Tab-separated table of C-alpha atoms in Angstrom:
chain	number	residue	atom	x	y	z
O	1	MET	CA	-28.742	55.898	-0.205
O	2	LEU	CA	-25.676	55.622	-2.461
O	3	ASN	CA	-23.601	57.117	0.367
O	4	PHE	CA	-24.287	53.985	2.392
O	5	GLN	CA	-23.085	51.573	-0.288
O	6	PRO	CA	-19.587	50.094	-0.518
O	7	LEU	CA	-16.839	51.737	-2.541
O	8	GLY	CA	-17.058	50.752	-6.229
O	9	PHE	CA	-20.845	50.296	-6.265
O	10	ILE	CA	-23.164	52.498	-8.350
O	11	GLN	CA	-26.895	53.121	-8.277
O	12	GLN	CA	-28.974	52.204	-11.316
O	13	ALA	CA	-32.733	52.265	-11.903
O	14	LEU	CA	-35.337	49.880	-13.223
O	15	ALA	CA	-38.807	51.027	-14.248
O	16	THR	CA	-41.622	48.777	-12.916
O	17	ASP	CA	-45.370	48.881	-12.824
O	18	LEU	CA	-45.278	50.309	-9.322
O	19	GLY	CA	-42.559	52.902	-9.940
O	20	VAL	CA	-38.786	53.078	-10.235
O	21	MET	CA	-36.710	50.498	-8.414
O	22	ALA	CA	-33.223	51.607	-7.425
O	23	TYR	CA	-30.606	48.934	-7.293
O	24	TYR	CA	-26.841	48.826	-6.519
O	25	THR	CA	-24.273	47.009	-8.642
O	26	PRO	CA	-20.481	47.063	-9.197
O	27	GLY	CA	-19.356	49.931	-11.406
O	28	GLY	CA	-15.916	51.290	-12.130
O	29	TRP	CA	-13.002	50.973	-9.776
O	30	PRO	CA	-12.150	48.628	-8.204
O	31	TRP	CA	-14.305	46.047	-10.061
O	32	GLN	CA	-13.967	47.270	-13.673
O	33	ARG	CA	-12.542	44.749	-16.108
O	34	ASP	CA	-13.015	43.781	-19.684
O	35	ASP	CA	-15.168	40.682	-19.093
O	36	ASP	CA	-17.720	42.338	-16.717
O	37	THR	CA	-20.623	40.856	-18.701
O	38	THR	CA	-19.455	37.253	-17.984
O	39	ARG	CA	-19.777	37.526	-14.231
O	40	PRO	CA	-22.828	35.512	-13.028
O	41	PRO	CA	-25.564	37.607	-11.517
O	42	LEU	CA	-26.057	37.347	-7.717
O	43	VAL	CA	-29.174	39.043	-6.271
O	44	PHE	CA	-29.496	40.253	-2.696
O	45	LEU	CA	-32.999	41.039	-1.309
O	46	HIS	CA	-33.505	42.936	1.949
O	47	SER	CA	-36.064	42.290	4.632
O	48	LEU	CA	-39.384	44.207	4.996
O	49	GLY	CA	-39.007	45.856	8.467
O	50	GLY	CA	-38.844	49.564	9.227
O	51	GLY	CA	-35.794	51.170	7.659
O	52	SER	CA	-34.873	48.219	5.532
O	53	SER	CA	-32.955	48.688	2.248
O	54	ALA	CA	-30.139	47.222	0.230
O	55	PHE	CA	-27.783	48.518	2.923
O	56	GLU	CA	-28.755	45.421	5.003
O	57	TRP	CA	-26.673	43.231	2.730
O	58	SER	CA	-23.925	45.723	1.834
O	59	LYS	CA	-21.276	44.386	4.161
O	60	VAL	CA	-21.648	40.978	2.512
O	61	TYR	CA	-22.119	41.788	-1.168
O	62	ALA	CA	-19.147	44.040	-1.224
O	63	ALA	CA	-17.060	40.828	-1.125
O	64	PHE	CA	-18.578	39.535	-4.355
O	65	GLY	CA	-18.027	42.588	-6.612
O	66	ALA	CA	-14.968	40.914	-8.188
O	67	THR	CA	-16.580	37.627	-8.979
O	68	HIS	CA	-20.278	38.346	-9.575
O	69	ARG	CA	-22.590	40.938	-11.075
O	70	VAL	CA	-24.167	41.891	-7.764
O	71	ILE	CA	-27.735	43.168	-7.980
O	72	ALA	CA	-28.964	44.612	-4.664
O	73	PRO	CA	-32.279	46.499	-4.976
O	74	ASP	CA	-34.163	48.848	-2.700
O	75	LEU	CA	-37.536	47.117	-3.233
O	76	ILE	CA	-40.425	49.452	-4.198
O	77	GLY	CA	-41.622	51.266	-1.118
O	78	TRP	CA	-38.152	51.057	0.508
O	79	GLY	CA	-34.806	52.882	0.482
O	80	GLN	CA	-34.266	55.020	-2.587
O	81	SER	CA	-36.937	53.467	-4.742
O	82	THR	CA	-40.384	54.926	-5.460
O	83	HIS	CA	-42.671	54.887	-2.444
O	84	PRO	CA	-46.207	54.725	-3.776
O	85	ALA	CA	-48.969	55.433	-1.253
O	86	ARG	CA	-50.805	52.136	-1.425
O	87	THR	CA	-51.664	49.015	0.580
O	88	TYR	CA	-48.897	46.578	-0.329
O	89	SER	CA	-49.678	42.885	-0.937
O	90	VAL	CA	-47.780	39.665	-1.453
O	91	ASP	CA	-48.797	39.863	-5.143
O	92	ASP	CA	-47.032	43.320	-5.376
O	93	TYR	CA	-43.806	41.666	-4.226
O	94	PHE	CA	-44.289	38.766	-6.632
O	95	GLY	CA	-44.640	41.248	-9.433
O	96	MET	CA	-41.654	43.454	-8.545
O	97	LEU	CA	-39.345	40.446	-7.941
O	98	THR	CA	-40.375	38.724	-11.159
O	99	HIS	CA	-39.763	41.932	-13.087
O	100	LEU	CA	-36.373	42.450	-11.467
O	101	LEU	CA	-35.217	38.892	-12.152
O	102	GLU	CA	-36.503	38.740	-15.708
O	103	ALA	CA	-35.203	42.199	-16.659
O	104	ILE	CA	-31.629	42.176	-15.292
O	105	ALA	CA	-30.750	38.938	-13.437
O	106	GLU	CA	-30.683	36.463	-16.411
O	107	PRO	CA	-32.824	33.730	-14.745
O	108	PRO	CA	-32.443	31.192	-13.346
O	109	ALA	CA	-30.771	33.358	-10.762
O	110	LEU	CA	-28.914	32.860	-7.518
O	111	VAL	CA	-30.682	34.774	-4.817
O	112	ALA	CA	-30.020	35.648	-1.186
O	113	ALA	CA	-33.021	36.985	0.783
O	114	THR	CA	-34.070	37.761	4.319
O	115	SER	CA	-36.938	37.105	6.686
O	116	LEU	CA	-40.392	37.925	5.236
O	117	THR	CA	-38.870	38.658	1.816
O	118	ALA	CA	-37.295	35.170	1.958
O	119	GLY	CA	-40.759	33.733	2.659
O	120	VAL	CA	-42.143	35.619	-0.379
O	121	VAL	CA	-39.250	34.225	-2.490
O	122	ILE	CA	-40.077	30.656	-1.397
O	123	ARG	CA	-43.638	31.144	-2.546
O	124	LEU	CA	-42.552	32.726	-5.813
O	125	ALA	CA	-40.064	29.942	-6.443
O	126	GLY	CA	-42.896	27.430	-6.006
O	127	LEU	CA	-44.900	29.253	-8.644
O	128	ARG	CA	-41.986	30.112	-10.979
O	129	PRO	CA	-39.103	27.652	-10.420
O	130	ASP	CA	-37.694	28.771	-13.772
O	131	LEU	CA	-36.599	32.098	-12.123
O	132	PHE	CA	-34.288	30.559	-9.529
O	133	LYS	CA	-31.091	28.512	-9.627
O	134	GLY	CA	-30.310	28.462	-5.870
O	135	LEU	CA	-31.607	30.213	-2.759
O	136	PHE	CA	-29.548	31.412	0.242
O	137	LEU	CA	-32.212	32.411	2.721
O	138	VAL	CA	-31.673	34.059	6.117
O	139	SER	CA	-34.346	33.614	8.771
O	140	PRO	CA	-37.179	32.874	6.299
O	141	SER	CA	-40.660	33.486	7.636
O	142	GLY	CA	-44.298	34.161	6.523
O	143	ASN	CA	-45.057	35.768	9.963
O	144	SER	CA	-48.080	33.594	10.418
O	145	ASP	CA	-46.421	30.151	10.217
O	146	PHE	CA	-48.011	26.949	11.502
O	147	GLY	CA	-51.383	28.504	12.034
O	148	ARG	CA	-50.269	31.528	14.083
O	149	ASP	CA	-52.537	34.509	13.295
O	150	TYR	CA	-50.099	37.457	13.244
O	151	LYS	CA	-52.944	39.839	12.332
O	152	ALA	CA	-54.429	39.251	15.715
O	153	SER	CA	-51.353	40.470	17.483
O	154	LEU	CA	-51.342	43.923	19.162
O	155	PRO	CA	-48.716	45.476	16.841
O	156	ALA	CA	-50.756	44.324	13.788
O	157	ILE	CA	-53.973	45.667	15.217
O	158	LEU	CA	-52.439	49.058	16.039
O	159	ALA	CA	-50.741	49.253	12.638
O	160	SER	CA	-54.151	48.597	10.989
O	161	THR	CA	-56.035	51.319	12.918
O	162	PRO	CA	-56.543	54.521	10.908
O	163	GLY	CA	-55.048	57.484	12.735
O	164	VAL	CA	-53.034	55.289	15.056
O	165	ASP	CA	-51.025	53.693	12.186
O	166	LYS	CA	-49.058	56.748	11.057
O	167	LEU	CA	-48.593	58.036	14.595
O	168	LEU	CA	-47.183	54.634	15.502
O	169	TYR	CA	-44.822	54.892	12.568
O	170	GLN	CA	-43.619	58.404	13.431
O	171	VAL	CA	-43.105	57.673	17.130
O	172	GLY	CA	-41.959	54.028	16.835
O	173	ALA	CA	-39.857	54.064	13.742
O	174	ALA	CA	-39.021	57.452	12.065
O	175	ASN	CA	-36.636	58.954	14.610
O	176	GLU	CA	-33.192	58.023	15.793
O	177	LEU	CA	-34.277	56.918	19.287
O	178	ALA	CA	-36.825	54.503	17.806
O	179	VAL	CA	-34.307	53.177	15.283
O	180	ARG	CA	-31.728	52.447	18.009
O	181	SER	CA	-34.361	50.850	20.196
O	182	PHE	CA	-35.600	48.670	17.351
O	183	LEU	CA	-32.161	47.495	16.348
O	184	SER	CA	-31.002	46.751	19.918
O	185	THR	CA	-34.289	45.229	21.177
O	186	PHE	CA	-35.387	43.161	18.233
O	187	LEU	CA	-32.692	42.804	15.592
O	188	PHE	CA	-29.246	42.402	17.266
O	189	ALA	CA	-28.199	39.780	19.784
O	190	ASP	CA	-25.555	42.146	21.056
O	191	PRO	CA	-26.353	45.943	20.792
O	192	ARG	CA	-22.681	46.736	21.034
O	193	ARG	CA	-22.402	45.665	17.376
O	194	ILE	CA	-24.698	48.460	16.275
O	195	THR	CA	-22.434	50.989	14.516
O	196	PRO	CA	-23.266	54.617	13.651
O	197	ASP	CA	-23.519	53.823	9.903
O	198	ILE	CA	-26.162	51.101	10.621
O	199	VAL	CA	-28.263	53.597	12.602
O	200	GLN	CA	-27.962	56.383	10.078
O	201	ALA	CA	-28.808	54.026	7.117
O	202	TYR	CA	-31.931	52.697	8.827
O	203	LEU	CA	-32.942	56.189	9.968
O	204	ALA	CA	-32.522	57.666	6.469
O	205	CYS	CA	-34.832	54.995	5.101
O	206	THR	CA	-37.529	55.478	7.659
O	207	GLN	CA	-37.661	59.180	6.891
O	208	GLN	CA	-38.164	58.879	3.120
O	209	PRO	CA	-41.525	60.439	1.920
O	210	ASN	CA	-44.266	57.821	2.118
O	211	ALA	CA	-41.939	55.267	3.682
O	212	GLU	CA	-44.622	54.371	6.194
O	213	TYR	CA	-46.865	52.655	3.594
O	214	ALA	CA	-44.650	49.670	2.904
O	215	ALA	CA	-43.478	49.366	6.539
O	216	LEU	CA	-47.062	49.487	7.937
O	217	ALA	CA	-48.215	46.882	5.372
O	218	SER	CA	-45.633	44.488	6.884
O	219	LEU	CA	-46.410	45.454	10.486
O	220	SER	CA	-50.183	45.241	10.025
O	221	GLY	CA	-49.976	41.753	8.554
O	222	ASP	CA	-50.956	42.617	4.999
O	223	ILE	CA	-47.962	40.602	3.819
O	224	SER	CA	-48.229	37.811	6.433
O	225	PHE	CA	-49.066	34.212	5.448
O	226	ASP	CA	-48.451	30.676	6.705
O	227	LEU	CA	-45.233	29.662	5.011
O	228	SER	CA	-45.722	26.014	6.083
O	229	ARG	CA	-48.565	25.807	3.576
O	230	TYR	CA	-46.263	26.765	0.652
O	231	ILE	CA	-42.766	25.453	1.457
O	232	THR	CA	-43.499	21.932	0.140
O	233	GLN	CA	-43.945	23.439	-3.317
O	234	LEU	CA	-40.295	24.590	-3.325
O	235	GLN	CA	-38.034	22.694	-5.754
O	236	THR	CA	-35.082	25.077	-5.913
O	237	PRO	CA	-31.910	23.923	-3.972
O	238	THR	CA	-31.948	26.058	-0.815
O	239	THR	CA	-29.826	26.829	2.219
O	240	PHE	CA	-31.354	28.275	5.368
O	241	VAL	CA	-29.224	30.424	7.687
O	242	LEU	CA	-30.580	31.570	11.059
O	243	GLY	CA	-29.429	33.484	14.106
O	244	ALA	CA	-29.375	31.397	17.337
O	245	GLY	CA	-30.599	34.406	19.312
O	246	SER	CA	-33.281	35.614	16.872
O	247	ARG	CA	-36.356	37.235	18.503
O	248	PHE	CA	-38.108	37.195	15.143
O	249	SER	CA	-38.136	33.956	13.029
O	250	ALA	CA	-37.417	31.766	16.067
O	251	PRO	CA	-34.761	29.121	15.298
O	252	ALA	CA	-37.107	26.306	16.178
O	253	MET	CA	-39.665	27.639	13.675
O	254	VAL	CA	-37.116	27.988	10.877
O	255	LYS	CA	-35.874	24.433	11.503
O	256	ARG	CA	-39.473	23.129	11.529
O	257	LEU	CA	-40.096	24.836	8.188
O	258	ALA	CA	-36.939	23.262	6.769
O	259	SER	CA	-38.006	19.844	7.940
O	260	LEU	CA	-41.115	19.978	5.786
O	261	ASN	CA	-39.126	19.981	2.578
O	262	PRO	CA	-35.605	18.316	3.092
O	263	LYS	CA	-35.334	17.658	-0.626
O	264	ALA	CA	-35.155	21.415	-1.384
O	265	VAL	CA	-33.813	22.722	1.891
O	266	ARG	CA	-30.584	20.896	1.884
O	267	GLN	CA	-28.763	22.736	4.632
O	268	VAL	CA	-29.723	24.634	7.774
O	269	ILE	CA	-26.928	26.575	9.405
O	270	GLU	CA	-27.312	28.294	12.827
O	271	VAL	CA	-25.044	31.201	13.560
O	272	PRO	CA	-24.261	31.521	17.261
O	273	ASP	CA	-24.563	34.836	19.203
O	274	SER	CA	-26.669	36.398	16.437
O	275	GLY	CA	-30.117	37.859	16.034
O	276	VAL	CA	-32.488	37.726	13.055
O	277	LEU	CA	-29.970	39.406	10.722
O	278	PRO	CA	-26.647	37.572	11.056
O	279	HIS	CA	-25.438	39.083	7.783
O	280	VAL	CA	-25.597	42.502	9.485
O	281	GLU	CA	-24.291	41.381	12.881
O	282	HIS	CA	-21.639	38.919	11.632
O	283	PRO	CA	-21.097	39.823	7.948
O	284	ALA	CA	-17.734	38.061	7.645
O	285	VAL	CA	-19.262	34.785	8.828
O	286	VAL	CA	-22.249	35.052	6.441
O	287	THR	CA	-19.865	36.010	3.600
O	288	GLY	CA	-17.974	32.733	4.182
O	289	LEU	CA	-21.167	30.769	4.254
O	290	LEU	CA	-22.346	32.340	1.045
O	291	ARG	CA	-19.039	31.599	-0.689
O	292	GLN	CA	-19.398	27.985	0.386
O	293	PHE	CA	-22.964	27.901	-0.985
O	294	LEU	CA	-21.844	29.423	-4.314
O	295	VAL	CA	-19.217	26.729	-4.886
O	296	THR	CA	-22.049	24.370	-5.760
O	297	TYR	CA	-23.263	26.844	-8.466
O	298	SER	CA	-19.951	27.949	-9.858
O	299	SER	CA	-20.439	26.217	-13.243
């Protein structure tokens, strides 16, 4: 997936209990300078939907290569990282994120995360506040918030049915037509913003060997939880960003979650004319919002 990363970023590897995690970070021209080690780490975590990878944040984190030591992993089961054939759980993500932060991010860390991953980060920050300095979370969700039983939905039931699950993945995710349909129907507010590189990056990720295991774990509800039960435990200063036209993580739901803990969630910013991933659809806007967020943590 290195070919989908910005100029001047290199791929490195981190060994974990579940396998090797690939991550992308500035390396060489144009970011090379004598004091590279003094740049504060800034971690970008992608969502957990079919085809997700570090590419999701690449049009934002490219802007921070000169000022921060960007760390943008493909989480285990996604992108270029190891894809173990297993049933993924929330605890698996707790483990891999904790390992990543402790090994290379010099906690407490500044972290940007998306959607269900952002929900996992909120839970982990409640358990391990020492790992986090500030959170910039886009469309955070647990997929079963405020008592909604996502596992009872038709997509979750189909994704949990042996024999149907992998067929569903092949037909509904691992081909170009399915990727285009998913992006235009569910992720983007305006399909005209879907560029060829976005399609190809998502498609390449869906076609990695064993890529279906992590994707189906999310789709089946194995990673779902009621985030409203955990958000009050959050102590880390946090900003929520959401797309006004999101079909996932409905804006009203995200705002309701934020209202449960105004002490930690200090700002909620709604991006107009955007779906669930405003950092993909409007990267310049989200880059500006993240710069503003980082001013608070510049010392």
